[in-house]
Amino acid sequence: MDNLKDKTTEKWIKIGIFANIALAIVKGWAGLVSNSSAMIADAMNSTSDIVSSVFIFVSLKIAKKPPDKKHPYGHYKVEVIASMVIGLMLGMLAYQVVSTGIRIILRGNYSTPGSTALYVAVLSIIVKEVLYRFTYKAGLESNSPATIANAKDHRSDVLATSATFLGILGARMGYPILDPLASIIISGFIAKMAFEILMEATGQIMDESADENKIKEIEEIAEGVKGVVNAYDIRMRRSGSVYLIDMDIVVPSYYTIKEAHDVCELVREKIFEDIDNTKEVIVHIDPS
């Protein structure tokens, strides 16, 4: 990531941290004064967001550290670890929220929430949607899995708080069971987002290959270089925010070692130039 993208990403992570602190306090207060279990569950969600956002911010700092003797390939995968931690935290939160909602329903101790919780829910939806849009854009531009996971967390909050709003509104209209039911719905959104984040992070930990379109693009770039007969056995994996590429190319058998090496360097230069966020390209040369 270049410096501008780094700064933009870090800026929105910082804004997200302060926004989550404010929302956790306001939601907790609104849940207590309005006697809303759904809003209290939402406040718990915002509290976990504070921890995950701080963890992401730290992981981005570590990921930028240069390679060293213990980590010759860099520290990029710390972002993947951060994504997995976020996924696990969301999973635990989903369990806690759903168990609380079910317990309230089984006990039958419903209550009608106050109107304050409704206003806070609307405020939270607006703030979180803005955070999602800008953080997701920054994550895509920097190719940062941790930042994208953080953005998806914001979007899950939008959906969750929307359920909170509907639950509180329904309870105030004479259906108090809808408030704890909203808590259960919230847990479903949180669990779904946790699963998606964990699956994506697991794919990177397991060095899952990039999609076929990327592989095809690299093949076309390589075969467009003069002297390349064909390119094959292209392997591309993601390490945090960067791509690592291994491939084979065939050059004419009459090429000298220097000529073959020059072709190899041209292929590497073109890939670095055309494929964003490429950190390493290893090219093996075969004679035709």
XYZ file of C-alpha atoms in Angstrom:
288
model
C 0.000 0.000 0.000
C 1.298 3.446 -0.792
C 1.408 6.190 1.837
C -1.781 7.921 0.689
C -3.798 4.692 0.821
C -2.248 3.874 4.203
C -3.265 7.230 5.625
C -6.803 7.008 4.228
C -7.274 3.508 5.637
C -5.902 4.440 9.051
C -8.035 7.594 9.116
C -11.270 5.647 8.706
C -10.206 3.000 11.210
C -9.553 5.782 13.750
C -12.883 7.457 12.987
C -14.563 4.071 13.418
C -12.951 3.578 16.840
C -14.180 6.929 18.174
C -17.613 6.439 16.592
C -17.948 3.000 18.204
C -16.982 4.389 21.612
C -19.642 7.099 21.305
C -22.284 4.667 20.017
C -21.571 2.075 22.723
C -22.073 4.711 25.431
C -25.199 6.223 23.859
C -26.762 2.828 23.059
C -26.032 1.495 26.541
C -27.621 4.572 28.107
C -30.624 4.422 25.744
C -31.099 0.702 26.397
C -31.136 1.227 30.151
C -33.402 4.294 30.247
C -35.737 2.801 27.616
C -35.651 -0.690 29.143
C -34.866 -2.259 25.744
C -33.066 -5.614 25.622
C -32.522 -5.186 21.871
C -30.771 -1.839 22.346
C -28.625 -3.232 25.165
C -27.631 -6.104 22.849
C -26.776 -3.529 20.196
C -24.635 -1.646 22.726
C -22.738 -4.872 23.448
C -22.136 -5.217 19.724
C -20.703 -1.682 19.558
C -18.461 -2.438 22.541
C -16.974 -5.438 20.737
C -16.499 -3.213 17.685
C -14.207 -0.959 19.730
C -11.915 -3.874 20.557
C -11.894 -5.226 17.002
C -11.221 -1.787 15.472
C -8.272 -1.188 17.811
C -6.939 -4.646 16.959
C -7.210 -3.872 13.240
C -5.430 -0.544 13.665
C -2.529 -2.273 15.427
C -2.425 -5.046 12.799
C -2.159 -2.488 9.981
C 0.832 -0.922 11.721
C 2.520 -4.326 12.104
C 1.748 -5.315 8.492
C 3.734 -2.306 7.238
C 6.912 -3.402 9.017
C 9.662 -4.422 6.570
C 10.767 -8.069 6.264
C 13.290 -9.324 8.815
C 15.243 -12.531 9.479
C 12.305 -14.222 11.194
C 9.775 -12.952 8.656
C 11.567 -12.809 5.277
C 8.234 -12.599 3.434
C 7.048 -9.634 5.492
C 4.310 -9.275 8.108
C 1.334 -8.989 5.768
C -0.563 -11.983 7.134
C -1.076 -10.255 10.462
C -4.067 -8.650 8.734
C -5.498 -12.112 8.116
C -5.019 -12.951 11.795
C -6.839 -9.719 12.677
C -9.712 -10.723 10.384
C -9.964 -14.119 12.085
C -10.014 -12.508 15.531
C -12.852 -10.233 14.394
C -14.760 -13.234 13.050
C -14.334 -15.163 16.309
C -15.366 -12.157 18.402
C -18.483 -11.688 16.292
C -19.299 -15.391 16.648
C -19.062 -15.227 20.446
C -21.127 -12.054 20.484
C -23.822 -13.706 18.341
C -24.082 -16.551 20.865
C -24.330 -14.150 23.789
C -27.015 -12.033 22.133
C -29.193 -14.965 21.009
C -28.989 -16.649 24.420
C -30.085 -13.418 26.130
C -33.043 -12.989 23.761
C -34.192 -16.598 24.204
C -33.873 -16.331 27.987
C -36.124 -13.239 28.062
C -38.747 -14.950 25.882
C -38.733 -18.125 27.998
C -39.124 -16.125 31.203
C -41.842 -13.976 29.661
C -40.600 -10.800 31.347
C -41.342 -8.461 28.454
C -41.341 -4.698 28.677
C -42.278 -1.811 26.410
C -39.159 0.209 25.489
C -39.140 4.005 25.649
C -38.953 6.209 22.551
C -35.344 7.247 23.250
C -34.119 3.889 21.952
C -35.840 4.531 18.602
C -34.030 7.829 18.039
C -30.683 6.325 19.004
C -31.263 3.405 16.616
C -31.840 5.800 13.694
C -28.702 7.768 14.603
C -26.659 4.559 14.768
C -27.914 3.334 11.377
C -26.878 6.592 9.697
C -23.436 6.708 11.345
C -22.673 3.051 10.627
C -23.765 3.222 6.985
C -21.446 6.194 6.409
C -18.594 4.326 8.123
C -19.272 1.217 6.026
C -19.156 3.056 2.702
C -15.935 4.964 3.351
C -14.127 2.135 5.174
C -15.051 -0.414 2.492
C -13.822 1.942 -0.240
C -10.529 2.425 1.632
C -10.214 -1.341 2.132
C -10.720 -2.077 -1.569
C -8.235 0.592 -2.630
C -5.582 -0.730 -0.240
C -6.542 -4.405 -0.800
C -6.592 -4.766 2.994
C -8.557 -7.813 4.244
C -8.615 -6.494 7.814
C -10.045 -3.137 6.717
C -12.642 -4.834 4.513
C -13.590 -7.079 7.455
C -13.968 -3.962 9.588
C -16.209 -2.398 6.934
C -18.361 -5.541 6.794
C -18.658 -5.322 10.558
C -20.063 -1.795 10.125
C -22.579 -3.093 7.561
C -23.653 -5.909 9.903
C -24.265 -3.215 12.519
C -26.541 -1.352 10.087
C -28.625 -4.489 9.550
C -28.583 -5.383 13.232
C -29.652 -1.927 14.386
C -32.390 -1.897 11.745
C -33.734 -5.052 13.386
C -33.402 -3.320 16.755
C -35.412 -0.360 15.465
C -38.206 -2.586 14.126
C -38.273 -4.638 17.332
C -38.549 -1.568 19.546
C -41.158 -0.025 17.253
C -43.206 -3.231 17.324
C -42.955 -3.427 21.116
C -44.198 0.161 21.445
C -47.118 -0.687 19.147
C -48.307 -3.345 21.577
C -46.166 -6.387 20.735
C -43.454 -6.431 23.447
C -42.186 -9.872 22.407
C -40.775 -8.233 19.279
C -38.052 -6.522 21.332
C -36.283 -9.758 22.440
C -37.085 -11.285 19.035
C -35.139 -8.417 17.480
C -32.174 -9.429 19.656
C -32.334 -12.933 18.193
C -32.519 -11.533 14.652
C -29.494 -9.346 15.441
C -27.545 -12.454 16.458
C -28.326 -14.023 13.076
C -26.847 -11.060 11.201
C -23.781 -11.080 13.424
C -23.273 -14.853 13.032
C -23.568 -14.637 9.227
C -20.969 -11.878 9.045
C -18.672 -13.816 11.397
C -18.887 -16.900 9.162
C -18.095 -14.928 5.993
C -15.092 -13.194 7.565
C -13.729 -16.466 8.971
C -14.124 -18.307 5.658
C -12.285 -15.591 3.735
C -9.484 -15.438 6.315
C -9.173 -19.238 6.358
C -8.782 -19.218 2.581
C -5.818 -16.861 2.870
C -4.215 -18.832 5.706
C -4.484 -21.946 3.503
C -2.902 -20.055 0.559
C -6.068 -20.298 -1.497
C -5.472 -19.438 -5.146
C -6.649 -16.141 -6.615
C -9.677 -16.264 -8.908
C -9.317 -17.560 -12.463
C -9.744 -14.105 -14.000
C -6.604 -12.882 -12.234
C -4.662 -15.960 -13.360
C -5.841 -15.437 -16.940
C -4.842 -11.775 -16.802
C -1.318 -12.685 -15.674
C -1.055 -15.278 -18.444
C -2.044 -12.685 -21.062
C 0.426 -10.142 -19.668
C 3.297 -12.645 -19.768
C 2.491 -13.946 -23.241
C 2.324 -10.367 -24.493
C 6.035 -9.927 -23.752
C 8.299 -10.440 -26.763
C 10.228 -13.688 -26.430
C 7.618 -15.553 -24.364
C 6.319 -18.588 -26.249
C 3.747 -19.309 -23.564
C 3.143 -18.985 -19.824
C 1.818 -21.797 -17.633
C 1.571 -23.219 -14.116
C 0.694 -19.769 -12.772
C 0.155 -19.709 -9.015
C -1.102 -16.609 -7.266
C -1.850 -16.317 -3.570
C -2.727 -13.486 -1.278
C -0.771 -12.564 1.839
C -2.738 -9.912 3.679
C -2.962 -6.922 1.351
C -0.406 -8.131 -1.223
C -0.164 -10.818 -3.913
C 2.649 -13.353 -4.338
C 3.008 -14.911 -7.796
C 4.944 -17.950 -9.076
C 4.915 -18.952 -12.733
C 6.727 -20.689 -15.587
C 7.407 -19.253 -19.027
C 8.735 -20.895 -22.176
C 11.323 -19.040 -24.280
C 12.952 -20.093 -27.572
C 15.628 -22.748 -27.023
C 18.201 -20.760 -28.993
C 18.086 -17.828 -26.519
C 21.234 -17.221 -24.515
C 21.034 -17.210 -20.720
C 21.199 -13.409 -20.747
C 18.429 -13.103 -23.341
C 16.210 -15.486 -21.382
C 16.947 -13.571 -18.172
C 16.056 -10.256 -19.849
C 12.714 -11.702 -20.980
C 12.098 -12.922 -17.440
C 12.742 -9.433 -16.044
C 10.398 -7.864 -18.606
C 7.642 -10.276 -17.560
C 8.175 -9.391 -13.898
C 8.155 -5.652 -14.637
C 4.916 -5.891 -16.638
C 3.170 -7.866 -13.898
C 4.295 -5.416 -11.202
C 3.063 -2.586 -13.416
C -0.327 -4.064 -14.353
C -1.368 -6.091 -11.280
C -1.999 -3.856 -8.285
C -0.620 -4.830 -4.872
C 1.841 -7.372 -6.284
C 4.736 -7.839 -3.869
C 6.669 -10.742 -5.382
C 6.894 -12.440 -8.792
C 9.031 -15.556 -9.229
C 9.481 -16.683 -12.845
C 10.955 -20.042 -13.855
C 12.298 -20.269 -17.419
C 11.912 -23.325 -19.668
C 13.328 -23.735 -23.203
C 10.915 -24.494 -26.039
